[in-house]
PDB file of C-alpha atoms in Angstrom:
ATOM      1  CA  UNK L   1     -59.029  -4.577 131.956  1.00  0.00           C
ATOM      2  CA  UNK L   2     -55.236  -3.557 132.742  1.00  0.00           C
ATOM      3  CA  UNK L   3     -52.648  -5.872 132.216  1.00  0.00           C
ATOM      4  CA  UNK L   4     -51.540  -8.383 134.409  1.00  0.00           C
ATOM      5  CA  UNK L   5     -48.228  -7.327 136.243  1.00  0.00           C
ATOM      6  CA  UNK L   6     -46.048  -9.178 138.578  1.00  0.00           C
ATOM      7  CA  UNK L   7     -43.947  -6.542 139.946  1.00  0.00           C
ATOM      8  CA  UNK L   8     -45.051  -3.600 142.067  1.00  0.00           C
ATOM      9  CA  UNK L   9     -44.112  -0.332 140.982  1.00  0.00           C
ATOM     10  CA  UNK L  10     -41.591   0.088 143.498  1.00  0.00           C
ATOM     11  CA  UNK L  11     -40.061  -3.420 142.262  1.00  0.00           C
ATOM     12  CA  UNK L  12     -40.268  -2.129 138.660  1.00  0.00           C
ATOM     13  CA  UNK L  13     -38.405   1.203 139.326  1.00  0.00           C
ATOM     14  CA  UNK L  14     -35.712  -0.507 141.090  1.00  0.00           C
ATOM     15  CA  UNK L  15     -34.817  -3.029 138.243  1.00  0.00           C
ATOM     16  CA  UNK L  16     -35.333  -0.787 134.892  1.00  0.00           C
ATOM     17  CA  UNK L  17     -35.007   2.835 136.355  1.00  0.00           C
ATOM     18  CA  UNK L  18     -31.642   4.798 137.457  1.00  0.00           C
ATOM     19  CA  UNK L  19     -30.905   4.574 141.131  1.00  0.00           C
ATOM     20  CA  UNK L  20     -32.283   7.263 143.412  1.00  0.00           C
ATOM     21  CA  UNK L  21     -29.338   7.563 146.044  1.00  0.00           C
ATOM     22  CA  UNK L  22     -26.714   9.861 145.275  1.00  0.00           C
ATOM     23  CA  UNK L  23     -23.964   7.762 146.116  1.00  0.00           C
ATOM     24  CA  UNK L  24     -24.807   5.159 143.764  1.00  0.00           C
ATOM     25  CA  UNK L  25     -25.718   7.833 140.806  1.00  0.00           C
ATOM     26  CA  UNK L  26     -21.974   9.193 141.311  1.00  0.00           C
ATOM     27  CA  UNK L  27     -20.589   5.711 141.079  1.00  0.00           C
ATOM     28  CA  UNK L  28     -22.473   4.344 137.936  1.00  0.00           C
ATOM     29  CA  UNK L  29     -22.431   8.058 136.263  1.00  0.00           C
ATOM     30  CA  UNK L  30     -19.178   9.279 136.647  1.00  0.00           C
ATOM     31  CA  UNK L  31     -17.705   9.076 132.956  1.00  0.00           C
ATOM     32  CA  UNK L  32     -14.141   7.908 131.980  1.00  0.00           C
ATOM     33  CA  UNK L  33     -11.877   9.448 129.391  1.00  0.00           C
ATOM     34  CA  UNK L  34     -13.496   7.511 126.949  1.00  0.00           C
ATOM     35  CA  UNK L  35     -16.970   8.488 127.541  1.00  0.00           C
ATOM     36  CA  UNK L  36     -16.174  12.059 128.281  1.00  0.00           C
ATOM     37  CA  UNK L  37     -14.227  11.961 124.651  1.00  0.00           C
ATOM     38  CA  UNK L  38     -17.380  10.763 122.810  1.00  0.00           C
ATOM     39  CA  UNK L  39     -19.666  13.491 124.395  1.00  0.00           C
ATOM     40  CA  UNK L  40     -16.940  16.358 123.710  1.00  0.00           C
ATOM     41  CA  UNK L  41     -17.270  15.491 119.718  1.00  0.00           C
ATOM     42  CA  UNK L  42     -21.289  16.531 120.065  1.00  0.00           C
ATOM     43  CA  UNK L  43     -20.613  20.225 120.222  1.00  0.00           C
ATOM     44  CA  UNK L  44     -24.010  21.663 119.417  1.00  0.00           C
ATOM     45  CA  UNK L  45     -26.373  23.223 121.993  1.00  0.00           C
ATOM     46  CA  UNK L  46     -27.415  20.785 124.343  1.00  0.00           C
ATOM     47  CA  UNK L  47     -26.364  17.618 122.313  1.00  0.00           C
ATOM     48  CA  UNK L  48     -23.145  16.901 124.732  1.00  0.00           C
ATOM     49  CA  UNK L  49     -25.830  16.423 127.779  1.00  0.00           C
ATOM     50  CA  UNK L  50     -28.459  14.467 125.610  1.00  0.00           C
ATOM     51  CA  UNK L  51     -25.654  12.242 124.481  1.00  0.00           C
ATOM     52  CA  UNK L  52     -24.516  11.664 128.225  1.00  0.00           C
ATOM     53  CA  UNK L  53     -27.816  10.971 129.440  1.00  0.00           C
ATOM     54  CA  UNK L  54     -28.510   8.045 126.674  1.00  0.00           C
ATOM     55  CA  UNK L  55     -25.227   6.643 127.309  1.00  0.00           C
ATOM     56  CA  UNK L  56     -25.660   6.341 130.845  1.00  0.00           C
ATOM     57  CA  UNK L  57     -29.138   4.841 130.455  1.00  0.00           C
ATOM     58  CA  UNK L  58     -27.820   2.124 127.998  1.00  0.00           C
ATOM     59  CA  UNK L  59     -24.960   1.476 130.633  1.00  0.00           C
ATOM     60  CA  UNK L  60     -27.458   1.234 133.444  1.00  0.00           C
ATOM     61  CA  UNK L  61     -30.346   0.452 133.805  1.00  0.00           C
ATOM     62  CA  UNK L  62     -29.172  -0.891 130.291  1.00  0.00           C
ATOM     63  CA  UNK L  63     -32.375   0.423 128.283  1.00  0.00           C
ATOM     64  CA  UNK L  64     -33.195   3.272 126.003  1.00  0.00           C
ATOM     65  CA  UNK L  65     -34.634   6.373 127.334  1.00  0.00           C
ATOM     66  CA  UNK L  66     -38.189   6.935 127.027  1.00  0.00           C
ATOM     67  CA  UNK L  67     -39.674   9.925 124.814  1.00  0.00           C
ATOM     68  CA  UNK L  68     -40.397  12.270 127.161  1.00  0.00           C
ATOM     69  CA  UNK L  69     -39.161  10.553 130.019  1.00  0.00           C
ATOM     70  CA  UNK L  70     -38.176  12.589 133.359  1.00  0.00           C
ATOM     71  CA  UNK L  71     -34.379  11.943 133.961  1.00  0.00           C
ATOM     72  CA  UNK L  72     -33.651  12.019 138.093  1.00  0.00           C
ATOM     73  CA  UNK L  73     -32.741  15.572 138.725  1.00  0.00           C
ATOM     74  CA  UNK L  74     -29.361  14.414 140.480  1.00  0.00           C
ATOM     75  CA  UNK L  75     -28.388  12.202 137.542  1.00  0.00           C
ATOM     76  CA  UNK L  76     -28.967  15.015 135.189  1.00  0.00           C
ATOM     77  CA  UNK L  77     -26.940  17.999 137.376  1.00  0.00           C
ATOM     78  CA  UNK L  78     -23.930  15.390 137.311  1.00  0.00           C
ATOM     79  CA  UNK L  79     -24.161  14.729 133.924  1.00  0.00           C
ATOM     80  CA  UNK L  80     -24.504  18.455 132.845  1.00  0.00           C
ATOM     81  CA  UNK L  81     -21.124  19.338 135.167  1.00  0.00           C
ATOM     82  CA  UNK L  82     -19.578  16.702 133.206  1.00  0.00           C
ATOM     83  CA  UNK L  83     -20.536  17.762 129.485  1.00  0.00           C
ATOM     84  CA  UNK L  84     -20.296  21.309 130.140  1.00  0.00           C
ATOM     85  CA  UNK L  85     -24.157  22.142 129.935  1.00  0.00           C
ATOM     86  CA  UNK L  86     -26.903  23.378 132.129  1.00  0.00           C
ATOM     87  CA  UNK L  87     -29.619  20.887 133.070  1.00  0.00           C
ATOM     88  CA  UNK L  88     -32.166  23.221 131.242  1.00  0.00           C
ATOM     89  CA  UNK L  89     -30.717  22.163 127.899  1.00  0.00           C
ATOM     90  CA  UNK L  90     -32.004  18.751 128.182  1.00  0.00           C
ATOM     91  CA  UNK L  91     -35.651  19.822 127.616  1.00  0.00           C
ATOM     92  CA  UNK L  92     -34.430  20.980 124.159  1.00  0.00           C
ATOM     93  CA  UNK L  93     -32.587  17.792 123.422  1.00  0.00           C
ATOM     94  CA  UNK L  94     -35.419  15.568 124.662  1.00  0.00           C
ATOM     95  CA  UNK L  95     -37.823  17.210 121.780  1.00  0.00           C
ATOM     96  CA  UNK L  96     -35.707  16.112 119.167  1.00  0.00           C
ATOM     97  CA  UNK L  97     -36.865  12.334 118.246  1.00  0.00           C
ATOM     98  CA  UNK L  98     -34.102  12.276 114.978  1.00  0.00           C
ATOM     99  CA  UNK L  99     -31.316  13.321 117.097  1.00  0.00           C
ATOM    100  CA  UNK L 100     -32.413  11.016 119.869  1.00  0.00           C
ATOM    101  CA  UNK L 101     -32.566   8.146 117.696  1.00  0.00           C
ATOM    102  CA  UNK L 102     -29.238   8.627 115.581  1.00  0.00           C
ATOM    103  CA  UNK L 103     -27.489   9.272 118.726  1.00  0.00           C
ATOM    104  CA  UNK L 104     -28.849   5.943 120.502  1.00  0.00           C
ATOM    105  CA  UNK L 105     -27.904   4.000 117.426  1.00  0.00           C
ATOM    106  CA  UNK L 106     -24.479   5.357 117.552  1.00  0.00           C
ATOM    107  CA  UNK L 107     -23.915   4.625 121.421  1.00  0.00           C
ATOM    108  CA  UNK L 108     -25.340   1.108 120.938  1.00  0.00           C
ATOM    109  CA  UNK L 109     -22.846   0.242 118.018  1.00  0.00           C
ATOM    110  CA  UNK L 110     -20.221   2.019 120.275  1.00  0.00           C
ATOM    111  CA  UNK L 111     -21.192  -0.036 123.330  1.00  0.00           C
ATOM    112  CA  UNK L 112     -21.732  -3.438 121.352  1.00  0.00           C
ATOM    113  CA  UNK L 113     -25.419  -3.645 122.102  1.00  0.00           C
ATOM    114  CA  UNK L 114     -28.272  -5.059 120.133  1.00  0.00           C
ATOM    115  CA  UNK L 115     -31.721  -4.679 120.427  1.00  0.00           C
ATOM    116  CA  UNK L 116     -34.128  -7.647 122.166  1.00  0.00           C
ATOM    117  CA  UNK L 117     -35.258  -9.767 119.553  1.00  0.00           C
ATOM    118  CA  UNK L 118     -37.905 -13.082 119.172  1.00  0.00           C
ATOM    119  CA  UNK L 119     -35.011 -15.187 119.612  1.00  0.00           C
ATOM    120  CA  UNK L 120     -34.446 -13.553 123.080  1.00  0.00           C
ATOM    121  CA  UNK L 121     -38.119 -14.438 124.362  1.00  0.00           C
ATOM    122  CA  UNK L 122     -37.186 -18.330 124.114  1.00  0.00           C
ATOM    123  CA  UNK L 123     -34.146 -18.031 125.871  1.00  0.00           C
ATOM    124  CA  UNK L 124     -35.781 -15.605 128.868  1.00  0.00           C
ATOM    125  CA  UNK L 125     -38.529 -18.082 128.889  1.00  0.00           C
ATOM    126  CA  UNK L 126     -35.711 -20.851 129.493  1.00  0.00           C
ATOM    127  CA  UNK L 127     -34.033 -19.003 132.132  1.00  0.00           C
ATOM    128  CA  UNK L 128     -37.233 -17.887 133.853  1.00  0.00           C
ATOM    129  CA  UNK L 129     -38.428 -21.315 134.105  1.00  0.00           C
ATOM    130  CA  UNK L 130     -35.228 -22.298 135.659  1.00  0.00           C
ATOM    131  CA  UNK L 131     -35.645 -19.548 138.336  1.00  0.00           C
ATOM    132  CA  UNK L 132     -39.026 -20.395 138.872  1.00  0.00           C
ATOM    133  CA  UNK L 133     -38.358 -23.766 140.111  1.00  0.00           C
ATOM    134  CA  UNK L 134     -36.347 -22.172 143.268  1.00  0.00           C
ATOM    135  CA  UNK L 135     -38.662 -19.059 143.902  1.00  0.00           C
ATOM    136  CA  UNK L 136     -41.941 -17.742 143.608  1.00  0.00           C
ATOM    137  CA  UNK L 137     -41.078 -14.062 143.732  1.00  0.00           C
ATOM    138  CA  UNK L 138     -41.827 -12.122 140.775  1.00  0.00           C
ATOM    139  CA  UNK L 139     -39.050  -9.636 140.942  1.00  0.00           C
ATOM    140  CA  UNK L 140     -36.443 -12.579 141.624  1.00  0.00           C
ATOM    141  CA  UNK L 141     -37.405 -13.971 138.146  1.00  0.00           C
ATOM    142  CA  UNK L 142     -37.358 -11.041 136.265  1.00  0.00           C
ATOM    143  CA  UNK L 143     -34.140  -9.561 137.778  1.00  0.00           C
ATOM    144  CA  UNK L 144     -32.471 -12.988 136.858  1.00  0.00           C
ATOM    145  CA  UNK L 145     -33.631 -12.199 132.992  1.00  0.00           C
ATOM    146  CA  UNK L 146     -32.442  -8.701 133.424  1.00  0.00           C
ATOM    147  CA  UNK L 147     -29.179  -9.660 134.615  1.00  0.00           C
ATOM    148  CA  UNK L 148     -28.735 -12.071 131.573  1.00  0.00           C
ATOM    149  CA  UNK L 149     -29.743  -9.289 129.126  1.00  0.00           C
ATOM    150  CA  UNK L 150     -27.059  -7.523 130.570  1.00  0.00           C
ATOM    151  CA  UNK L 151     -24.461 -10.073 130.669  1.00  0.00           C
ATOM    152  CA  UNK L 152     -25.215 -10.792 126.622  1.00  0.00           C
ATOM    153  CA  UNK L 153     -24.887  -6.900 125.966  1.00  0.00           C
ATOM    154  CA  UNK L 154     -28.760  -6.772 124.728  1.00  0.00           C
ATOM    155  CA  UNK L 155     -30.934  -3.760 125.437  1.00  0.00           C
ATOM    156  CA  UNK L 156     -33.456  -4.248 127.860  1.00  0.00           C
ATOM    157  CA  UNK L 157     -36.954  -4.412 126.400  1.00  0.00           C
ATOM    158  CA  UNK L 158     -40.102  -3.029 127.798  1.00  0.00           C
ATOM    159  CA  UNK L 159     -40.641  -3.861 131.584  1.00  0.00           C
ATOM    160  CA  UNK L 160     -44.072  -5.153 130.229  1.00  0.00           C
ATOM    161  CA  UNK L 161     -42.568  -7.511 128.025  1.00  0.00           C
ATOM    162  CA  UNK L 162     -40.194  -9.291 130.885  1.00  0.00           C
ATOM    163  CA  UNK L 163     -43.210  -9.229 133.162  1.00  0.00           C
ATOM    164  CA  UNK L 164     -45.541 -11.262 130.728  1.00  0.00           C
ATOM    165  CA  UNK L 165     -42.921 -13.501 130.228  1.00  0.00           C
ATOM    166  CA  UNK L 166     -42.030 -14.121 134.094  1.00  0.00           C
ATOM    167  CA  UNK L 167     -46.035 -14.595 134.565  1.00  0.00           C
ATOM    168  CA  UNK L 168     -46.014 -17.642 132.331  1.00  0.00           C
ATOM    169  CA  UNK L 169     -42.968 -19.162 133.735  1.00  0.00           C
ATOM    170  CA  UNK L 170     -44.410 -18.673 137.423  1.00  0.00           C
ATOM    171  CA  UNK L 171     -47.723 -20.002 136.211  1.00  0.00           C
ATOM    172  CA  UNK L 172     -45.750 -23.216 134.431  1.00  0.00           C
ATOM    173  CA  UNK L 173     -43.644 -23.774 137.621  1.00  0.00           C
ATOM    174  CA  UNK L 174     -46.931 -23.746 139.833  1.00  0.00           C
ATOM    175  CA  UNK L 175     -48.785 -26.108 137.665  1.00  0.00           C
ATOM    176  CA  UNK L 176     -45.607 -28.458 137.404  1.00  0.00           C
ATOM    177  CA  UNK L 177     -45.339 -28.589 141.313  1.00  0.00           C
ATOM    178  CA  UNK L 178     -48.826 -29.528 141.550  1.00  0.00           C
ATOM    179  CA  UNK L 179     -48.483 -32.116 139.136  1.00  0.00           C
ATOM    180  CA  UNK L 180     -45.411 -33.457 141.003  1.00  0.00           C
ATOM    181  CA  UNK L 181     -47.086 -33.227 144.332  1.00  0.00           C
ATOM    182  CA  UNK L 182     -50.362 -35.341 142.770  1.00  0.00           C
ATOM    183  CA  UNK L 183     -47.987 -37.779 141.116  1.00  0.00           C
ATOM    184  CA  UNK L 184     -46.154 -38.702 144.374  1.00  0.00           C
ATOM    185  CA  UNK L 185     -49.640 -39.083 146.414  1.00  0.00           C
ATOM    186  CA  UNK L 186     -51.460 -42.399 147.073  1.00  0.00           C
ATOM    187  CA  UNK L 187     -54.651 -42.820 145.943  1.00  0.00           C
ATOM    188  CA  UNK L 188     -56.156 -41.967 149.401  1.00  0.00           C
ATOM    189  CA  UNK L 189     -53.964 -38.617 149.684  1.00  0.00           C
ATOM    190  CA  UNK L 190     -55.021 -37.946 146.272  1.00  0.00           C
ATOM    191  CA  UNK L 191     -58.821 -38.203 147.011  1.00  0.00           C
ATOM    192  CA  UNK L 192     -58.419 -36.116 150.292  1.00  0.00           C
ATOM    193  CA  UNK L 193     -56.556 -33.295 148.418  1.00  0.00           C
ATOM    194  CA  UNK L 194     -59.226 -33.317 145.625  1.00  0.00           C
ATOM    195  CA  UNK L 195     -62.232 -33.210 148.287  1.00  0.00           C
ATOM    196  CA  UNK L 196     -60.058 -30.229 149.753  1.00  0.00           C
ATOM    197  CA  UNK L 197     -60.008 -28.596 146.537  1.00  0.00           C
ATOM    198  CA  UNK L 198     -63.775 -29.003 145.939  1.00  0.00           C
ATOM    199  CA  UNK L 199     -64.394 -27.786 149.470  1.00  0.00           C
ATOM    200  CA  UNK L 200     -62.442 -24.576 148.662  1.00  0.00           C
ATOM    201  CA  UNK L 201     -64.231 -23.750 145.280  1.00  0.00           C
ATOM    202  CA  UNK L 202     -67.529 -24.416 146.687  1.00  0.00           C
ATOM    203  CA  UNK L 203     -66.901 -22.181 149.487  1.00  0.00           C
ATOM    204  CA  UNK L 204     -65.799 -19.567 147.776  1.00  0.00           C
ATOM    205  CA  UNK L 205     -68.757 -19.831 145.505  1.00  0.00           C
ATOM    206  CA  UNK L 206     -70.997 -19.442 148.571  1.00  0.00           C
ATOM    207  CA  UNK L 207     -68.642 -16.319 149.856  1.00  0.00           C
ATOM    208  CA  UNK L 208     -69.112 -14.583 146.508  1.00  0.00           C
ATOM    209  CA  UNK L 209     -72.978 -14.968 146.081  1.00  0.00           C
ATOM    210  CA  UNK L 210     -75.165 -11.993 146.610  1.00  0.00           C
ATOM    211  CA  UNK L 211     -77.096 -12.201 149.525  1.00  0.00           C
ATOM    212  CA  UNK L 212     -80.764 -12.005 148.772  1.00  0.00           C
ATOM    213  CA  UNK L 213     -83.344  -9.979 150.974  1.00  0.00           C
ATOM    214  CA  UNK L 214     -85.298 -11.850 153.645  1.00  0.00           C
ATOM    215  CA  UNK L 215     -88.737 -12.544 152.334  1.00  0.00           C
ATOM    216  CA  UNK L 216     -90.036 -13.246 155.758  1.00  0.00           C
ATOM    217  CA  UNK L 217     -92.553 -10.409 157.409  1.00  0.00           C
ATOM    218  CA  UNK L 218     -91.482  -8.466 160.277  1.00  0.00           C
ATOM    219  CA  UNK L 219     -93.055  -9.064 163.415  1.00  0.00           C
ATOM    220  CA  UNK L 220     -94.909  -6.909 165.333  1.00  0.00           C
ATOM    221  CA  UNK L 221     -94.329  -5.810 168.848  1.00  0.00           C
ATOM    222  CA  UNK L 222     -97.203  -6.783 171.334  1.00  0.00           C
TER     223      UNK L 222
END
């Protein structure tokens, strides 16, 4: 059984991937003098472009480049132009796992970032619970967590991690809302709600039960 998700593919991409439109790509990934200086120090082959790509991924969306991930063509072209490389150079860079790890560690230190840790799970559950009291939308809950992690300079974990936390807090919020509804009801209202729930469950069972074949013999025409 595939894992449960709270985001659609489009919502997941909007939160965790680089932007698709040229204007936003140019706004986010046009590098300043300090970044260009760091990139220029990587003089070997494809290293300037690879370093620039990793730097920009950690800037925004705020996560590490995944192994074998395809970088959006418009983003890659912009960074290749700024780093003095060809876009084709990136394939060579992305195949060097050791270089990827070393550069990622350097960039995280340079930007003052740290990895998502166990202690952050608690803070995300607390924040998600707060958001879930006012919205049922999974993308709003996950986006709120992502905004806080970026603000705290924490590298985003895998999307599936935050989705699981969002599922937990949304389920808890629904349960708390139901408990509050029952608590504020009179005895007659509570009994009516229970009858309604029982009727719904019975209806669902009858709809899901397979229909048997009729045992009656067919009638013959006179």
